[in-house]
Amino acid sequence: MTTRPVQILLVEDNPADVMLTQEAFEEAHFPHHLSHARDGVDALNFLRRSEDHAGAPRPDVILMDLNMPRMTGLELLDVLKEDAELRSIPVIVLTTSRAESDIWRSYNLHANAYIPKPVSIAEFVEVIETLGNFWFHKVALPQPPHQP
């Protein structure tokens, strides 16, 4: 639905998963800009444009892991959905956890989707392509507010 590149914030502490996600997005062939935060604390700094992230773009969607140091994905999700300025950003949990308690807690904290990370690279690319098709071609995302 959008013609501009989609702004995506990836919140992930594992460098190998960051690289895999970057490669999967490149193979998915849709216009995007992928930013990275290494954990929940870094993500909040990015979203609030503080510390090293003064010029950070507002993401159209957040992809995040659950198991991270300093601030977990569930803790971050809780903070995001309580913040009036950030709660409208869709959050997709992309994690290795298949624990029913994590799935329930994520949705109770208003995650927009919960996707267990696929095991194979081919499946991971397919998940990213499906995400891209649905979230960036079918869904109407809120436009970021105009910045002065």
Coordinates of C-alpha atoms in Angstrom, one line a residue:
M1 CA 0.0 0.0 0.0
T2 CA 3.0 2.3 0.4
T3 CA 5.3 3.5 -2.3
R4 CA 8.1 4.7 0.0
P5 CA 10.6 2.3 1.6
V6 CA 9.1 0.6 4.7
Q7 CA 11.0 1.6 7.8
I8 CA 11.7 -1.6 9.9
L9 CA 13.3 -1.7 13.3
L10 CA 14.9 -5.1 14.1
V11 CA 15.4 -5.6 17.8
E12 CA 17.8 -8.6 18.0
D13 CA 20.9 -9.4 20.1
N14 CA 22.3 -12.3 18.1
P15 CA 24.6 -11.0 15.3
A16 CA 24.0 -14.2 13.3
D17 CA 20.3 -13.7 13.4
V18 CA 20.7 -10.0 12.4
M19 CA 22.8 -11.0 9.4
L20 CA 20.3 -13.7 8.4
T21 CA 17.4 -11.2 8.7
Q22 CA 19.2 -8.6 6.6
E23 CA 19.9 -11.2 3.9
A24 CA 16.3 -12.5 4.0
F25 CA 15.0 -8.9 3.5
E26 CA 17.4 -8.3 0.6
E27 CA 16.1 -11.5 -1.0
A28 CA 12.5 -10.5 -0.5
H29 CA 12.9 -7.6 -3.0
F30 CA 10.6 -4.9 -1.6
P31 CA 11.6 -1.4 -0.8
H32 CA 12.7 -1.2 2.9
H33 CA 15.1 0.3 5.3
L34 CA 16.2 -2.0 8.1
S35 CA 17.5 -0.4 11.3
H36 CA 18.9 -2.5 14.1
A37 CA 18.7 -2.2 17.9
R38 CA 20.7 -4.8 20.0
D39 CA 18.2 -5.1 22.9
G40 CA 15.1 -3.5 24.4
V41 CA 17.1 -0.6 26.0
D42 CA 18.7 0.2 22.7
A43 CA 15.3 0.0 20.9
L44 CA 13.8 2.5 23.3
N45 CA 16.7 4.9 22.7
F46 CA 16.1 4.4 19.0
L47 CA 12.4 5.0 19.2
R48 CA 12.7 8.0 21.5
R49 CA 15.6 9.3 19.5
S50 CA 17.9 9.6 22.4
E51 CA 21.6 8.8 23.0
D52 CA 23.2 7.7 19.7
H53 CA 19.9 7.7 17.8
A54 CA 19.0 11.4 17.5
G55 CA 18.2 11.2 13.8
A56 CA 16.5 7.8 13.9
P57 CA 13.5 7.3 11.6
R58 CA 10.2 6.3 13.1
P59 CA 9.7 2.6 12.1
D60 CA 6.5 1.5 10.3
V61 CA 6.9 -1.9 12.0
I62 CA 9.1 -3.5 14.8
L63 CA 10.4 -7.0 14.4
M64 CA 11.8 -8.2 17.8
D65 CA 13.2 -11.2 19.6
L66 CA 12.1 -12.0 23.1
N67 CA 15.2 -13.3 24.7
M68 CA 17.6 -10.4 25.0
P69 CA 19.9 -8.9 27.7
R70 CA 19.1 -5.8 29.7
M71 CA 15.5 -5.6 28.6
T72 CA 13.6 -8.6 27.2
G73 CA 11.3 -8.4 24.3
L74 CA 8.3 -8.9 26.6
E75 CA 9.5 -6.0 28.8
L76 CA 9.9 -3.8 25.7
L77 CA 6.5 -4.8 24.4
D78 CA 4.9 -3.8 27.7
V79 CA 6.7 -0.4 27.6
L80 CA 5.8 0.2 23.9
K81 CA 2.1 -0.5 24.3
E82 CA 1.9 1.8 27.4
D83 CA 3.5 4.7 25.5
A84 CA 0.9 6.9 23.7
E85 CA 3.4 7.9 21.0
L86 CA 4.7 4.4 20.3
R87 CA 1.8 2.1 20.8
S88 CA 0.5 2.4 17.2
I89 CA 3.6 0.9 15.8
P90 CA 2.9 -2.7 14.9
V91 CA 5.1 -5.2 16.7
I92 CA 5.9 -8.6 15.3
V93 CA 7.6 -11.0 17.6
L94 CA 10.1 -13.2 15.7
T95 CA 11.8 -15.5 18.2
T96 CA 13.1 -19.0 18.8
S97 CA 10.7 -19.5 21.7
R98 CA 7.8 -21.8 21.0
A99 CA 6.7 -21.7 24.7
E100 CA 2.9 -21.3 25.0
S101 CA 3.5 -18.9 27.9
D102 CA 5.5 -16.6 25.7
I103 CA 2.9 -16.7 22.9
W104 CA 0.1 -15.9 25.4
R105 CA 2.1 -13.1 27.1
S106 CA 3.0 -11.5 23.8
Y107 CA -0.5 -11.3 22.6
N108 CA -1.7 -10.2 26.0
L109 CA 0.8 -7.3 25.7
H110 CA -0.8 -6.5 22.3
A111 CA 1.8 -8.0 19.9
N112 CA 0.4 -7.9 16.4
A113 CA 1.9 -11.2 15.4
Y114 CA 4.0 -14.0 16.9
I115 CA 6.3 -16.0 14.6
P116 CA 8.6 -18.7 15.7
K117 CA 11.9 -18.4 13.9
P118 CA 12.2 -21.1 11.2
V119 CA 15.1 -23.6 11.4
S120 CA 16.3 -23.5 7.8
I121 CA 17.5 -20.4 5.9
A122 CA 15.0 -21.1 3.0
E123 CA 12.1 -21.2 5.5
F124 CA 13.4 -18.0 7.1
V125 CA 13.5 -16.2 3.7
E126 CA 10.0 -17.5 3.0
V127 CA 8.7 -16.0 6.3
I128 CA 10.3 -12.6 5.5
E129 CA 8.8 -12.7 2.0
T130 CA 5.4 -13.5 3.5
L131 CA 5.8 -10.7 6.1
G132 CA 6.7 -8.3 3.3
N133 CA 3.8 -9.3 1.2
F134 CA 1.3 -9.0 4.0
W135 CA 2.6 -6.1 6.1
F136 CA 4.0 -3.9 3.4
H137 CA 1.7 -4.6 0.4
K138 CA -1.7 -5.5 1.9
V139 CA -1.9 -3.8 5.3
A140 CA -2.5 -0.1 5.6
L141 CA 0.1 1.1 8.1
P142 CA -0.2 4.4 9.9
Q143 CA 1.9 7.2 8.4
P144 CA 4.5 8.7 10.6
P145 CA 3.6 12.1 12.1
H146 CA 5.2 15.0 10.3
Q147 CA 8.4 16.2 11.9
P148 CA 9.1 19.9 12.2

